[in-house]
């Protein structure tokens, strides 16, 4: 969680609840893309 807060800032910036939910979901999507980019692609050998 520390790394996420360092990358994306420590708090949500929007005031209304629906906006905060969308902002959090956008952060999760961005984090998932970065995580997926760093994962090796596995290939079945046998």
mmCIF file of N, CA and C in Angstrom:
data_model
loop_
_atom_site.group_PDB
_atom_site.id
_atom_site.type_symbol
_atom_site.label_atom_id
_atom_site.label_comp_id
_atom_site.label_asym_id
_atom_site.label_seq_id
_atom_site.Cartn_x
_atom_site.Cartn_y
_atom_site.Cartn_z
ATOM 1 N N UNK A 1 0.818 -1.187 0.000
ATOM 2 C CA UNK A 1 0.000 0.000 0.000
ATOM 3 C C UNK A 1 0.868 1.260 0.000
ATOM 4 N N UNK A 2 2.016 1.176 0.645
ATOM 5 C CA UNK A 2 2.915 2.333 0.675
ATOM 6 C C UNK A 2 3.322 2.742 -0.735
ATOM 7 N N UNK A 3 3.671 1.756 -1.562
ATOM 8 C CA UNK A 3 4.098 2.060 -2.930
ATOM 9 C C UNK A 3 2.972 2.691 -3.737
ATOM 10 N N UNK A 4 1.761 2.193 -3.548
ATOM 11 C CA UNK A 4 0.609 2.748 -4.268
ATOM 12 C C UNK A 4 0.420 4.211 -3.893
ATOM 13 N N UNK A 5 0.504 4.510 -2.610
ATOM 14 C CA UNK A 5 0.320 5.888 -2.167
ATOM 15 C C UNK A 5 1.451 6.778 -2.663
ATOM 16 N N UNK A 6 2.653 6.248 -2.757
ATOM 17 C CA UNK A 6 3.765 7.039 -3.261
ATOM 18 C C UNK A 6 3.601 7.330 -4.749
ATOM 19 N N UNK A 7 3.101 6.355 -5.515
ATOM 20 C CA UNK A 7 2.926 6.544 -6.949
ATOM 21 C C UNK A 7 1.761 7.470 -7.272
ATOM 22 N N UNK A 8 0.643 7.272 -6.618
ATOM 23 C CA UNK A 8 -0.592 7.946 -7.005
ATOM 24 C C UNK A 8 -1.022 9.040 -6.047
ATOM 25 N N UNK A 9 -0.255 9.327 -5.042
ATOM 26 C CA UNK A 9 -0.657 10.338 -4.059
ATOM 27 C C UNK A 9 -1.312 9.670 -2.868
ATOM 28 N N UNK A 10 -1.344 10.366 -1.760
ATOM 29 C CA UNK A 10 -1.807 9.763 -0.522
ATOM 30 C C UNK A 10 -3.296 9.775 -0.293
ATOM 31 N N UNK A 11 -4.048 10.540 -1.079
ATOM 32 C CA UNK A 11 -5.480 10.627 -0.803
ATOM 33 C C UNK A 11 -6.256 10.808 -2.095
ATOM 34 N N UNK A 12 -7.557 10.612 -1.995
ATOM 35 C CA UNK A 12 -8.440 10.847 -3.130
ATOM 36 C C UNK A 12 -8.725 12.340 -3.220
ATOM 37 N N UNK A 13 -8.822 12.860 -4.435
ATOM 38 C CA UNK A 13 -8.957 14.304 -4.607
ATOM 39 C C UNK A 13 -10.393 14.755 -4.818
ATOM 40 N N UNK A 14 -11.253 13.877 -5.283
ATOM 41 C CA UNK A 14 -12.635 14.279 -5.551
ATOM 42 C C UNK A 14 -13.448 14.295 -4.264
ATOM 43 N N UNK A 15 -14.458 15.154 -4.213
ATOM 44 C CA UNK A 15 -15.212 15.344 -2.978
ATOM 45 C C UNK A 15 -16.403 14.409 -2.840
ATOM 46 N N UNK A 16 -17.135 14.172 -3.919
ATOM 47 C CA UNK A 16 -18.332 13.339 -3.778
ATOM 48 C C UNK A 16 -17.976 11.857 -3.810
ATOM 49 N N UNK A 17 -18.841 11.054 -3.215
ATOM 50 C CA UNK A 17 -18.559 9.631 -3.031
ATOM 51 C C UNK A 17 -18.415 8.904 -4.365
ATOM 52 N N UNK A 18 -19.330 9.152 -5.299
ATOM 53 C CA UNK A 18 -19.267 8.469 -6.593
ATOM 54 C C UNK A 18 -17.971 8.808 -7.326
ATOM 55 N N UNK A 19 -17.542 10.043 -7.231
ATOM 56 C CA UNK A 19 -16.281 10.440 -7.843
ATOM 57 C C UNK A 19 -15.099 9.742 -7.202
ATOM 58 N N UNK A 20 -15.137 9.575 -5.882
ATOM 59 C CA UNK A 20 -14.054 8.879 -5.192
ATOM 60 C C UNK A 20 -14.006 7.410 -5.588
ATOM 61 N N UNK A 21 -15.183 6.805 -5.762
ATOM 62 C CA UNK A 21 -15.228 5.402 -6.185
ATOM 63 C C UNK A 21 -14.607 5.265 -7.568
ATOM 64 N N UNK A 22 -14.978 6.142 -8.495
ATOM 65 C CA UNK A 22 -14.411 6.090 -9.845
ATOM 66 C C UNK A 22 -12.909 6.358 -9.829
ATOM 67 N N UNK A 23 -12.473 7.278 -8.994
ATOM 68 C CA UNK A 23 -11.049 7.578 -8.892
ATOM 69 C C UNK A 23 -10.281 6.368 -8.360
ATOM 70 N N UNK A 24 -10.831 5.706 -7.358
ATOM 71 C CA UNK A 24 -10.185 4.519 -6.802
ATOM 72 C C UNK A 24 -10.134 3.399 -7.835
ATOM 73 N N UNK A 25 -11.210 3.231 -8.594
ATOM 74 C CA UNK A 25 -11.225 2.188 -9.626
ATOM 75 C C UNK A 25 -10.205 2.492 -10.722
ATOM 76 N N UNK A 26 -10.040 3.757 -11.074
ATOM 77 C CA UNK A 26 -9.039 4.137 -12.066
ATOM 78 C C UNK A 26 -7.632 3.835 -11.555
ATOM 79 N N UNK A 27 -7.385 4.084 -10.268
ATOM 80 C CA UNK A 27 -6.077 3.767 -9.686
ATOM 81 C C UNK A 27 -5.821 2.268 -9.703
ATOM 82 N N UNK A 28 -6.854 1.481 -9.410
ATOM 83 C CA UNK A 28 -6.712 0.024 -9.422
ATOM 84 C C UNK A 28 -6.432 -0.466 -10.838
ATOM 85 N N UNK A 29 -7.129 0.092 -11.833
ATOM 86 C CA UNK A 29 -6.879 -0.307 -13.223
ATOM 87 C C UNK A 29 -5.447 0.019 -13.629
ATOM 88 N N UNK A 30 -4.962 1.193 -13.261
ATOM 89 C CA UNK A 30 -3.591 1.578 -13.592
ATOM 90 C C UNK A 30 -2.587 0.668 -12.899
ATOM 91 N N UNK A 31 -2.841 0.342 -11.639
ATOM 92 C CA UNK A 31 -1.942 -0.543 -10.900
ATOM 93 C C UNK A 31 -1.929 -1.940 -11.510
ATOM 94 N N UNK A 32 -3.087 -2.438 -11.926
ATOM 95 C CA UNK A 32 -3.159 -3.750 -12.561
ATOM 96 C C UNK A 32 -2.390 -3.769 -13.878
ATOM 97 N N UNK A 33 -2.462 -2.690 -14.654
ATOM 98 C CA UNK A 33 -1.706 -2.621 -15.908
ATOM 99 C C UNK A 33 -0.206 -2.653 -15.640
ATOM 100 N N UNK A 34 0.241 -1.921 -14.619
ATOM 101 C CA UNK A 34 1.670 -1.912 -14.302
ATOM 102 C C UNK A 34 2.128 -3.275 -13.791
ATOM 103 N N UNK A 35 1.288 -3.927 -13.001
ATOM 104 C CA UNK A 35 1.639 -5.246 -12.480
ATOM 105 C C UNK A 35 1.709 -6.260 -13.610
ATOM 106 N N UNK A 36 0.743 -6.208 -14.515
ATOM 107 C CA UNK A 36 0.712 -7.146 -15.643
ATOM 108 C C UNK A 36 1.911 -6.937 -16.560
ATOM 109 N N UNK A 37 2.327 -5.691 -16.749
ATOM 110 C CA UNK A 37 3.466 -5.404 -17.621
ATOM 111 C C UNK A 37 4.759 -5.990 -17.063
ATOM 112 N N UNK A 38 4.865 -6.119 -15.746
ATOM 113 C CA UNK A 38 6.087 -6.624 -15.135
ATOM 114 C C UNK A 38 6.123 -8.126 -14.952
ATOM 115 N N UNK A 39 5.009 -8.808 -15.239
ATOM 116 C CA UNK A 39 4.959 -10.255 -15.032
ATOM 117 C C UNK A 39 5.507 -10.986 -16.254
ATOM 118 N N UNK A 40 6.261 -12.054 -16.038
ATOM 119 C CA UNK A 40 6.755 -12.829 -17.176
ATOM 120 C C UNK A 40 5.618 -13.628 -17.804
ATOM 121 N N UNK A 41 5.743 -13.884 -19.101
ATOM 122 C CA UNK A 41 4.753 -14.700 -19.784
ATOM 123 C C UNK A 41 5.169 -16.153 -19.664
ATOM 124 N N UNK A 42 4.273 -16.981 -19.152
ATOM 125 C CA UNK A 42 4.597 -18.394 -18.967
ATOM 126 C C UNK A 42 4.174 -19.190 -20.198
ATOM 127 N N UNK A 43 4.978 -20.200 -20.519
ATOM 128 C CA UNK A 43 4.723 -21.052 -21.673
ATOM 129 C C UNK A 43 4.812 -22.494 -21.217
ATOM 130 N N UNK A 44 3.812 -23.291 -21.563
ATOM 131 C CA UNK A 44 3.826 -24.708 -21.218
ATOM 132 C C UNK A 44 4.841 -25.426 -22.107
ATOM 133 N N UNK A 45 5.705 -26.230 -21.508
ATOM 134 C CA UNK A 45 6.767 -26.908 -22.244
ATOM 135 C C UNK A 45 6.324 -28.285 -22.711
ATOM 136 N N UNK A 46 5.688 -29.048 -21.836
ATOM 137 C CA UNK A 46 5.347 -30.417 -22.213
ATOM 138 C C UNK A 46 3.898 -30.612 -22.468
#
